[in-house]
mmCIF file of C-alpha atoms (C1' of nucleotides) in Angstrom:
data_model
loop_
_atom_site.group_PDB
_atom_site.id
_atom_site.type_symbol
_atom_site.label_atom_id
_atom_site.label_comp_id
_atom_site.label_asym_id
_atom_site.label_seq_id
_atom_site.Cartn_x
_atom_site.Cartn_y
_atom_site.Cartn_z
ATOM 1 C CA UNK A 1 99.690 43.779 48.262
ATOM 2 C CA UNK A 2 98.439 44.530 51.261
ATOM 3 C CA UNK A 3 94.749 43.180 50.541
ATOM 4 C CA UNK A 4 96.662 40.109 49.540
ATOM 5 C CA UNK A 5 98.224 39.868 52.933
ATOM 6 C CA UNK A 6 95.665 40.243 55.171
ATOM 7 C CA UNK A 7 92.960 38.310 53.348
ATOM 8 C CA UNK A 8 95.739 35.510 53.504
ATOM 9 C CA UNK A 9 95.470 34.837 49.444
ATOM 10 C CA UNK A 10 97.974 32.315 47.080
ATOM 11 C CA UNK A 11 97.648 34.718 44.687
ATOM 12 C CA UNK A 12 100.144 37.625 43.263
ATOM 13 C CA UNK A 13 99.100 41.101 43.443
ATOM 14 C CA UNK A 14 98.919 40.789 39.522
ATOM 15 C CA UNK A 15 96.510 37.905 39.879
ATOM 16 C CA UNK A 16 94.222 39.887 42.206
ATOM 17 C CA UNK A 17 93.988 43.183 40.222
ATOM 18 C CA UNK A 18 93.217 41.000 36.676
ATOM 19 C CA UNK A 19 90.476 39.217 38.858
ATOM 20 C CA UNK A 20 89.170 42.463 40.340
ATOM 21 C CA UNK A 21 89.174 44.695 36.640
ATOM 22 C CA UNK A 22 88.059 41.542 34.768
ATOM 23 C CA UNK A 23 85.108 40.269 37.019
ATOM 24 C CA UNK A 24 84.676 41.526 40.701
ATOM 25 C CA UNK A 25 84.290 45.236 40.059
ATOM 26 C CA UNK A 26 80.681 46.237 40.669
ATOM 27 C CA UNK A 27 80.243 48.245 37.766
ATOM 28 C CA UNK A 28 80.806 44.746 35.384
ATOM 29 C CA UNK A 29 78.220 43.828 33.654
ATOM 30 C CA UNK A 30 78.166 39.972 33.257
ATOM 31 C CA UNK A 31 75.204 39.568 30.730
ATOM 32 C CA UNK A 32 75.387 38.908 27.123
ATOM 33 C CA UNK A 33 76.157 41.126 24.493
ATOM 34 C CA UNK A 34 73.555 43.088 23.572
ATOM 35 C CA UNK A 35 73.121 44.123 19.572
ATOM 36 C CA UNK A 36 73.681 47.577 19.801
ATOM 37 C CA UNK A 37 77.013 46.507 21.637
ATOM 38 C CA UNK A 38 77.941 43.945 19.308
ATOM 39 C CA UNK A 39 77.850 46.613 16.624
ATOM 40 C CA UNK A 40 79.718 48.880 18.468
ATOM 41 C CA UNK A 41 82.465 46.440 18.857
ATOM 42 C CA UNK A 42 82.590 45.272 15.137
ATOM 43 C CA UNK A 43 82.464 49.054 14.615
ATOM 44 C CA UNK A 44 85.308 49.954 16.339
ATOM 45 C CA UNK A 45 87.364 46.799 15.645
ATOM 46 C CA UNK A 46 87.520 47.924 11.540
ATOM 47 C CA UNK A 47 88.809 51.498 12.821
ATOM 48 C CA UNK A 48 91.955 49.912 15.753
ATOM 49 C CA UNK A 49 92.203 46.679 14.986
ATOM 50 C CA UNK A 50 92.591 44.613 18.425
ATOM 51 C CA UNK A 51 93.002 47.624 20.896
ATOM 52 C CA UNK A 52 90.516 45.752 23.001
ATOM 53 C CA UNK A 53 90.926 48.486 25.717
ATOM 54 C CA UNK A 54 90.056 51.080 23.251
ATOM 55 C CA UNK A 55 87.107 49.491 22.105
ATOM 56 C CA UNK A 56 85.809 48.200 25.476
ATOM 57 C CA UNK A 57 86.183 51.872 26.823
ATOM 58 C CA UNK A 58 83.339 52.640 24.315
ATOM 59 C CA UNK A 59 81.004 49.538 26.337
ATOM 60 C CA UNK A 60 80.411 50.923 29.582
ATOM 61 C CA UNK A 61 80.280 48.000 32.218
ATOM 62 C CA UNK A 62 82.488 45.353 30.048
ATOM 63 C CA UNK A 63 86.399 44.993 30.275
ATOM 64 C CA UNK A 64 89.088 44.073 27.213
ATOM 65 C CA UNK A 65 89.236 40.905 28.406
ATOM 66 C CA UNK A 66 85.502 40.254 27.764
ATOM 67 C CA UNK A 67 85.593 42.163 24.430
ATOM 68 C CA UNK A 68 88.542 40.507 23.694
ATOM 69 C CA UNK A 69 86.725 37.114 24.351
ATOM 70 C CA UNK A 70 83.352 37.758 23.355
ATOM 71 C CA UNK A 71 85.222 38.898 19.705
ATOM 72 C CA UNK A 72 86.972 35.506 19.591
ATOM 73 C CA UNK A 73 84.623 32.774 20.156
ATOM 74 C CA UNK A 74 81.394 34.730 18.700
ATOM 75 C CA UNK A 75 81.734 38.077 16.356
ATOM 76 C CA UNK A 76 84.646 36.489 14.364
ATOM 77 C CA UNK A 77 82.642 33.431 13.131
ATOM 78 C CA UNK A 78 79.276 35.492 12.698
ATOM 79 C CA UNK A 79 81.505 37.627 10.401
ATOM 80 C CA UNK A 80 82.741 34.947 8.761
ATOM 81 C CA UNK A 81 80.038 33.034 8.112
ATOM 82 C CA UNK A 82 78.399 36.273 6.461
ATOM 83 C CA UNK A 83 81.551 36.159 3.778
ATOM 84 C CA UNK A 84 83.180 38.921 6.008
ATOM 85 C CA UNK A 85 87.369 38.496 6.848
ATOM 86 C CA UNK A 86 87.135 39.516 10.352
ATOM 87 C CA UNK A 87 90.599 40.808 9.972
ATOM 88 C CA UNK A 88 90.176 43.023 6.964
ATOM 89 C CA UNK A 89 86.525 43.550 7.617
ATOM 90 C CA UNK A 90 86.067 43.368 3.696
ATOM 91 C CA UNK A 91 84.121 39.878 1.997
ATOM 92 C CA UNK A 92 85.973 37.352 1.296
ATOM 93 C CA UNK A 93 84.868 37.200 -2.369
ATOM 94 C CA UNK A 94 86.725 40.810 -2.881
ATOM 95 C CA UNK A 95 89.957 39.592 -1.159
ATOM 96 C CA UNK A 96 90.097 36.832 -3.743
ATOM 97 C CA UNK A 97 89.335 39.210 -6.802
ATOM 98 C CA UNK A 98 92.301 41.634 -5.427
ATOM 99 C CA UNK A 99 94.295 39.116 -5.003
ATOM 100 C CA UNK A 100 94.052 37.517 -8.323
ATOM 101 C CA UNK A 101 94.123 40.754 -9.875
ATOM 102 C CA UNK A 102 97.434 41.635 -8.241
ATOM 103 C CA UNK A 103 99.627 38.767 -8.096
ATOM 104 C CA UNK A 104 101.558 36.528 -10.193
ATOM 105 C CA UNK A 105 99.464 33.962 -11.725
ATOM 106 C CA UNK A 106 101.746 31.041 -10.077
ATOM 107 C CA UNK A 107 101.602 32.676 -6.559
ATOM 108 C CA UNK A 108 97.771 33.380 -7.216
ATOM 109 C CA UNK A 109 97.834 29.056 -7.946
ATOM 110 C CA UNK A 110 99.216 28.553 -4.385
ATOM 111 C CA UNK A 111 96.948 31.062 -2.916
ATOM 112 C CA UNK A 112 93.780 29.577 -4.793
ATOM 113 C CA UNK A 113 94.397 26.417 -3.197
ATOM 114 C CA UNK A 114 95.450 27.129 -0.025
ATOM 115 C CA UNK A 115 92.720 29.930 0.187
ATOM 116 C CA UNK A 116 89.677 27.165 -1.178
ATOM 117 C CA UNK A 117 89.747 25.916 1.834
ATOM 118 C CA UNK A 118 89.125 29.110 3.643
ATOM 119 C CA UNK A 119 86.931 31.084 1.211
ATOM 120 C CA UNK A 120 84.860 28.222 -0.412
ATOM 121 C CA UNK A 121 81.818 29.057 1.494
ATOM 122 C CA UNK A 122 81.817 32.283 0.133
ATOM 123 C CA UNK A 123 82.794 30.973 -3.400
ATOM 124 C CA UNK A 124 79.905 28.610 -3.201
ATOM 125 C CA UNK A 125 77.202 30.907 -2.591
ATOM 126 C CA UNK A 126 78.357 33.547 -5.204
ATOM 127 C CA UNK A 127 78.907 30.940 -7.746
ATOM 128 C CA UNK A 128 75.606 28.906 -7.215
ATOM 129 C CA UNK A 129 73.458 32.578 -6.700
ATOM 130 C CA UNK A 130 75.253 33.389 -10.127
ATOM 131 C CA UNK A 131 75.686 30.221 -11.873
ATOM 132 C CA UNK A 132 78.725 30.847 -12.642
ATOM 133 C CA UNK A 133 80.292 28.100 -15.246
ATOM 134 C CA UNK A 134 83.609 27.930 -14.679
ATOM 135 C CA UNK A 135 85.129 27.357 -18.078
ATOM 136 C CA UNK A 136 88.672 27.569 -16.921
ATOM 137 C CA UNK A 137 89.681 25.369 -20.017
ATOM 138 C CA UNK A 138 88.736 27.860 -22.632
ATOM 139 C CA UNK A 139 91.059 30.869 -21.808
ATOM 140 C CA UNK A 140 90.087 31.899 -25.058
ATOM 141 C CA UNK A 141 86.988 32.872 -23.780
ATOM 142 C CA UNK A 142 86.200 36.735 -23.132
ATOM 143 C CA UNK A 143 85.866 36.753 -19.542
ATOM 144 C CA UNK A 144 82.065 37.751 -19.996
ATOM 145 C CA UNK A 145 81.460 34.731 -21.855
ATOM 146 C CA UNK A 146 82.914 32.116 -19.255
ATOM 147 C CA UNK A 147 79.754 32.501 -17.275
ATOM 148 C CA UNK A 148 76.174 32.931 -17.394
ATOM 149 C CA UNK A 149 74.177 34.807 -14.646
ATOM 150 C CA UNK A 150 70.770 34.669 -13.938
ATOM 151 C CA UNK A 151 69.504 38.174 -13.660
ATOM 152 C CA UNK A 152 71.250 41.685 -13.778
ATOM 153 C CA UNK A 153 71.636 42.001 -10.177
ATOM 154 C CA UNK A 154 74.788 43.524 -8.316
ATOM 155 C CA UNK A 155 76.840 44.022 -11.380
ATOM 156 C CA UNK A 156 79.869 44.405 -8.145
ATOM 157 C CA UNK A 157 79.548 40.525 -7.970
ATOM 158 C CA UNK A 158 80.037 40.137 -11.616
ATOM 159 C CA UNK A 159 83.106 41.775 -11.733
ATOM 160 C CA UNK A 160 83.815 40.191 -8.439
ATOM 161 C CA UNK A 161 83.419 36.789 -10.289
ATOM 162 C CA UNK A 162 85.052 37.936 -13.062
ATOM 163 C CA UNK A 163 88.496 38.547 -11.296
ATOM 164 C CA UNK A 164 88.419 35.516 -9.671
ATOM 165 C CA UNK A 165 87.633 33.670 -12.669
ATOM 166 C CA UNK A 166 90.653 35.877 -14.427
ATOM 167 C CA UNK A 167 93.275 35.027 -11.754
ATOM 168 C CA UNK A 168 92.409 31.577 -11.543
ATOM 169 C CA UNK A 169 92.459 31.011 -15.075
ATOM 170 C CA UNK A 170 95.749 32.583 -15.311
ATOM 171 C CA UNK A 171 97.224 30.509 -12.566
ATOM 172 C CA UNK A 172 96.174 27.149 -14.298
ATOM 173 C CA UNK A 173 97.181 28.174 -17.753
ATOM 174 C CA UNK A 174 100.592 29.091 -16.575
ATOM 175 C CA UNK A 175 101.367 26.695 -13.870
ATOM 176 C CA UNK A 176 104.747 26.059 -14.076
ATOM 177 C CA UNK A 177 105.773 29.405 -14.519
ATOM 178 C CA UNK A 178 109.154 30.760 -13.614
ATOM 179 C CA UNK A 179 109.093 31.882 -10.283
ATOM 180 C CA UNK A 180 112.913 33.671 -11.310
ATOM 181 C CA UNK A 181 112.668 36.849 -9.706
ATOM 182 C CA UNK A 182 111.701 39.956 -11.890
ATOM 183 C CA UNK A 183 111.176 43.457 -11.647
ATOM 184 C CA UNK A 184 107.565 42.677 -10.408
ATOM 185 C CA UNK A 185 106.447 44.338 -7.058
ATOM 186 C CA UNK A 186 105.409 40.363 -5.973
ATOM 187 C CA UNK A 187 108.454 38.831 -6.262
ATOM 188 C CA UNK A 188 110.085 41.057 -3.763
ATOM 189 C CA UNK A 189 108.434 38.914 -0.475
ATOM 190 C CA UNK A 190 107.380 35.539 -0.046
ATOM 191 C CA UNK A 191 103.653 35.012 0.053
ATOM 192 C CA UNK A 192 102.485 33.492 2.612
ATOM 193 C CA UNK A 193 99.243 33.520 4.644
ATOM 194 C CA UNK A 194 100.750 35.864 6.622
ATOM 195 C CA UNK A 195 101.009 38.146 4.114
ATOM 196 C CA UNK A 196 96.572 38.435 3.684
ATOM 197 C CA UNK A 197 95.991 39.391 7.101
ATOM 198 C CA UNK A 198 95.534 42.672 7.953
ATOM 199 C CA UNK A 199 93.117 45.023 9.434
ATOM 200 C CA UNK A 200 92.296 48.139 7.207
ATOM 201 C CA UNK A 201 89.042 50.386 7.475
ATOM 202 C CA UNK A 202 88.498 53.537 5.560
ATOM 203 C CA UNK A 203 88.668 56.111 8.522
ATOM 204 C CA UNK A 204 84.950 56.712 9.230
ATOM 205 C CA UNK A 205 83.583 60.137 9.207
ATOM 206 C CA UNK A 206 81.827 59.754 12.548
ATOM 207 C CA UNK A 207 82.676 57.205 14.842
ATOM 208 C CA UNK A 208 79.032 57.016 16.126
ATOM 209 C CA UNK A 209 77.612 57.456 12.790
ATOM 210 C CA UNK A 210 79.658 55.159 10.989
ATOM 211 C CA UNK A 211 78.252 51.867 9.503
ATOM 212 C CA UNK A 212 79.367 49.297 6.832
ATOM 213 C CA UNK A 213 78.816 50.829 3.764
ATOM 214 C CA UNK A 214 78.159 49.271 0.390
ATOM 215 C CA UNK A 215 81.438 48.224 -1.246
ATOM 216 C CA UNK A 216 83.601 50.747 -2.432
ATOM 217 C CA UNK A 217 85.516 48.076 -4.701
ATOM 218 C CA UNK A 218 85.981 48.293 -8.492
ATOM 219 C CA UNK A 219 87.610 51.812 -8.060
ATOM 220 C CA UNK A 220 91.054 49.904 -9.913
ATOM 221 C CA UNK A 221 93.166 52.961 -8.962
ATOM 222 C CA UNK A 222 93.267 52.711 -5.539
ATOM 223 C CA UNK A 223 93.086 48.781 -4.800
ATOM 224 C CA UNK A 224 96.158 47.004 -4.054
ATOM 225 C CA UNK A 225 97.032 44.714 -1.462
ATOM 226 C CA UNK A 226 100.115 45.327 -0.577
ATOM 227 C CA UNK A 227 99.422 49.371 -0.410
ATOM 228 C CA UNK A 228 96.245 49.347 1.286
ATOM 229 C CA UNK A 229 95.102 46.499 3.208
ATOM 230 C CA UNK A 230 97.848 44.223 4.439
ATOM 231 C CA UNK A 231 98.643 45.221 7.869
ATOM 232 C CA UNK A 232 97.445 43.406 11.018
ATOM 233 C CA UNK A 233 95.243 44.307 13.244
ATOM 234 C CA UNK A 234 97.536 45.314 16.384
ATOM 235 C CA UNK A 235 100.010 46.717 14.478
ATOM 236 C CA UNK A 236 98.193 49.050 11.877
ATOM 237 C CA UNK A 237 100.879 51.339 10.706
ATOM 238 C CA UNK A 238 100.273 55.235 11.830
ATOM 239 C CA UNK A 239 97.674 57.967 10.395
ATOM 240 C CA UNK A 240 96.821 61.164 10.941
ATOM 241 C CA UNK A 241 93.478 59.662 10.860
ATOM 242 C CA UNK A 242 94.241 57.149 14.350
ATOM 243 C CA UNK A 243 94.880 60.369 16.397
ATOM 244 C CA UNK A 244 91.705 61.950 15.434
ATOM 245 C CA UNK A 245 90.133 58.796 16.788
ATOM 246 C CA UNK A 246 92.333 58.634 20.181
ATOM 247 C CA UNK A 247 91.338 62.487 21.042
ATOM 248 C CA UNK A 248 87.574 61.874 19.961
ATOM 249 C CA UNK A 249 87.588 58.666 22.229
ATOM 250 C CA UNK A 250 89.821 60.357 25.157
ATOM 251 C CA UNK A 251 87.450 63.346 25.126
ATOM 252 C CA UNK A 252 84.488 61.520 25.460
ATOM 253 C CA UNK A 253 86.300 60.033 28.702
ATOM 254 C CA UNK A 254 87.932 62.462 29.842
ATOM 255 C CA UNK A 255 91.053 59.913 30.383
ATOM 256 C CA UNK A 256 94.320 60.194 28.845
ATOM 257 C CA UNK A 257 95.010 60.747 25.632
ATOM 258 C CA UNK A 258 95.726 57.988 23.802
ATOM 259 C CA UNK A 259 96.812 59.756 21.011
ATOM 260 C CA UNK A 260 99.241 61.133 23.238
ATOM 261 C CA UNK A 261 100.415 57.585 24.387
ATOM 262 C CA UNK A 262 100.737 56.371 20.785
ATOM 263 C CA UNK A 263 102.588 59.384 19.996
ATOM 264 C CA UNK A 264 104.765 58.326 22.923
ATOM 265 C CA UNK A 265 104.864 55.101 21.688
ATOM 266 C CA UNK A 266 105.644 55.514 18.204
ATOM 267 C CA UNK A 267 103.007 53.319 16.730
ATOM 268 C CA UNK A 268 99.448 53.451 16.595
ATOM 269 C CA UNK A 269 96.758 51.580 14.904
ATOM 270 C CA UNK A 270 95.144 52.647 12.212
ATOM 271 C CA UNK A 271 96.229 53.034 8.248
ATOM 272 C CA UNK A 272 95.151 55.232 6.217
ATOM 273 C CA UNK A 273 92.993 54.854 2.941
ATOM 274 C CA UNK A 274 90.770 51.743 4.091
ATOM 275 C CA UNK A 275 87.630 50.494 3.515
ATOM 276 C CA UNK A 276 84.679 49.322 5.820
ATOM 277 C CA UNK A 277 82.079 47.244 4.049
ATOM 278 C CA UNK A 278 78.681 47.582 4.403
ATOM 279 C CA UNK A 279 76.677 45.237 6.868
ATOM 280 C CA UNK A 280 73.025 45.411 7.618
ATOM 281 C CA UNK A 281 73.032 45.746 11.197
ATOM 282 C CA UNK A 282 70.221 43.039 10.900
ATOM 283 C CA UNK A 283 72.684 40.804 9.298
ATOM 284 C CA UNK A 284 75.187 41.362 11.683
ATOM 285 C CA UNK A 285 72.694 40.034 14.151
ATOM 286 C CA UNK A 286 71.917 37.112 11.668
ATOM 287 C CA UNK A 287 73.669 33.837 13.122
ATOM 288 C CA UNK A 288 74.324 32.851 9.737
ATOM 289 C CA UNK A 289 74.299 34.235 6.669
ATOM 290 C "C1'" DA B 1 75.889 6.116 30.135
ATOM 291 C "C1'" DA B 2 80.202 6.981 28.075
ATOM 292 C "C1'" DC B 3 83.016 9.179 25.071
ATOM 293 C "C1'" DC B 4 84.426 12.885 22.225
ATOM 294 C "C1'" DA B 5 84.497 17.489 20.137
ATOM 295 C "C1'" DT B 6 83.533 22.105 20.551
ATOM 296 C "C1'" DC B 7 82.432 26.300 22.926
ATOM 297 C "C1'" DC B 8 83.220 29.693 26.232
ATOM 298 C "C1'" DC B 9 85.534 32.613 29.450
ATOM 299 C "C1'" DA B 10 88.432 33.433 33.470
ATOM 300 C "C1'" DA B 11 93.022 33.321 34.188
ATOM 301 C "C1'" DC B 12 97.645 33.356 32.871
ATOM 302 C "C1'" DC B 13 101.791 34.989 30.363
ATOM 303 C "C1'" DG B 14 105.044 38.113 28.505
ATOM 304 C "C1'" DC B 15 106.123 42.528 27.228
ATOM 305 C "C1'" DA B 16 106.379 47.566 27.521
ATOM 306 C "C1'" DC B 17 105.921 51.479 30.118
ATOM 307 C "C1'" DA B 18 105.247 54.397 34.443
ATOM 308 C "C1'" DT B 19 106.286 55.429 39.066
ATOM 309 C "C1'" DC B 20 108.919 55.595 43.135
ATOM 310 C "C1'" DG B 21 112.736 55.507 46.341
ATOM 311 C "C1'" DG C 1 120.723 56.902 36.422
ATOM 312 C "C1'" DC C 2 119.078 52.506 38.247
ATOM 313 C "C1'" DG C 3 116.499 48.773 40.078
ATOM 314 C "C1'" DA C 4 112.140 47.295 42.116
ATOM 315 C "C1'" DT C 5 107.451 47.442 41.801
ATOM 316 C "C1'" DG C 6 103.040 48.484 39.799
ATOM 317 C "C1'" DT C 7 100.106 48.930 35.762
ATOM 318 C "C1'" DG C 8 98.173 48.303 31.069
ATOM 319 C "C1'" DC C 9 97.702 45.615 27.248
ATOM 320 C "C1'" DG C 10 97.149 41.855 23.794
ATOM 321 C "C1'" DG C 11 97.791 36.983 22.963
ATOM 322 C "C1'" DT C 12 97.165 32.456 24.615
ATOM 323 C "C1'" DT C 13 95.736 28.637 27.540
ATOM 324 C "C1'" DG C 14 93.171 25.561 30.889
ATOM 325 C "C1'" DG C 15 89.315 23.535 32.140
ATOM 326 C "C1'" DG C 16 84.370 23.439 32.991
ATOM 327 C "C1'" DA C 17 80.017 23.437 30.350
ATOM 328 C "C1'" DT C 18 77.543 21.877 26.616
ATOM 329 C "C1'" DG C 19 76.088 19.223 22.740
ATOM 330 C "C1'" DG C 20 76.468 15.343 19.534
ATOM 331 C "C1'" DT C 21 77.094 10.444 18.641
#
DNA sequence: AACCATCCCAACCGCACATCG
DNA sequence: GCGATGTGCGGTTGGGATGGT
């Protein structure tokens, strides 16, 4: 306030201290994002979700703000346009299969059309690398037999395929179903986009040694929606597994313990039993995939 | 050259919490 | 205990820069 007084400014003192953390300090650094920190962030951001101050803590010289930013206008579409949700940090393509595996085949209609929109590039490129015939008319059809692939490669893709195929089918055989409620987990909430976005990593070993992995899914047992990945990114609910995090990151910098302020809080950010898909640190650098 | 759409980022906003008198 | 003030944080916006037509 005082600063603010004698330099004669028309600004609040909350003005000048945003300006001063965000861009004056001398320790900013102003350039772009280098690799190795554009991994870090996409790193981090499948452990807390949007805690931009967590993550930017971990990037000496850069603030939330241009984390924050720098997410939002570049890292979010290079993730998408490599198949990845951004949110859930898992491909698009295995969204789709849990959800068609999981839901009612009328809510998995709605979703198929509303989600076209948003998933198609990623539809398109594993149906035209598989050559995948849709032959949703023939339900009769083992699921095997409604498409034809070109080599033996990634049999994870097949069965990625294959759900989708199965839920879709499903919906458009059955598209007037009644929606009456029944005992079935799904008709308990309304789904709506909302619903699909969520942040959920599996709880690396090692912060600093942890990397997209290949993908975990086809492990049936353990894959639902609702029970593992459908919780957003700021408001992850709590886990052992966040605090671990908080007291690596705290000692590290020798700050506060964030644990301890979540813990204060009463929330924190991670969930527990997630998944982080594997990305090729040279894809992640790849402006499109 | 003019117009338009999109990108980018600093700044703003609202909320929750901490500190102080 | 209470109100004023300061601080931290995440979400959103405004407007300049840039590129396409």
């Amino acid at each position: 306030m005082v600063i603010i007084t004698m330099a004669g400014l028309q600004r609040c003192g909350k003005s000048c201290r945003l300006r001063w953390t965000n861009y004056l300090r001398p320790d900013l650094k102003h350039g772009q994002f280098s690799d190795a920190e554009e991994q870090t962030i996409v790193r981090l951001h499948s452990v807390v979700g949007n805690r931009w101050s967590l993550i930017a803590a971990q990037l000496p010289g850069r603030t939330d703000n241009d984390v924050k930013n720098h997410w939002n206008t570049k890292l979010k579409k290079k993730l998408s346009g490599m198949g990845i949700d951004p949110v859930t940090h898992k491909p698009f393509s295995h969204l789709m299969a849990e959800i068609a595996t999981t839901l009612a085949p009328p809510q998995v209609a709605h979703l198929a059309e509303a989600a076209l929109g948003c998933f198609k590039d990623e539809m398109l490129h594993l149906l035209t690398k598989k050559r995948v015939d849709f032959q949703l008319q023939q339900p009769s059809l083992t699921p095997a037999a409604t498409y034809n692939t070109i080599s033996n490669q990634d049999e994870k893709d097949d069965n990625t395929i294959e759900k989708i195929k199965l839920g879709l089918s499903r919906a458009i055989q059955e598209p007037n179903m009644n929606l009456a409620p029944s005992n079935k987990p799904w008709d308990s909430a309304v789904v709506t986009s909302a619903n699909f976005v969520g942040t959920c990593s599996v709880f690396p070993e090692s912060v600093s040694g942890f990397q997209y992995g290949p993908p975990s899914f086809g492990n049936e047992g353990d894959v639902s929606p609702w029970n593992q990945s459908m919780c957003t990114g700021s408001t992850c609910p709590a886990g052992d597994r966040q605090g671990q995090l908080y007291e690596r990151l705290e000692d590290e910098n020798g700050e506060e313990s964030e644990a301890r302020k979540e813990t204060r809080n009463g929330s924190s950010i991670f969930s527990s039993d997630c998944v982080v898909w594997d990305i090729p640190s040279d894809n992640l650098m790849n402006p499109m995939v």
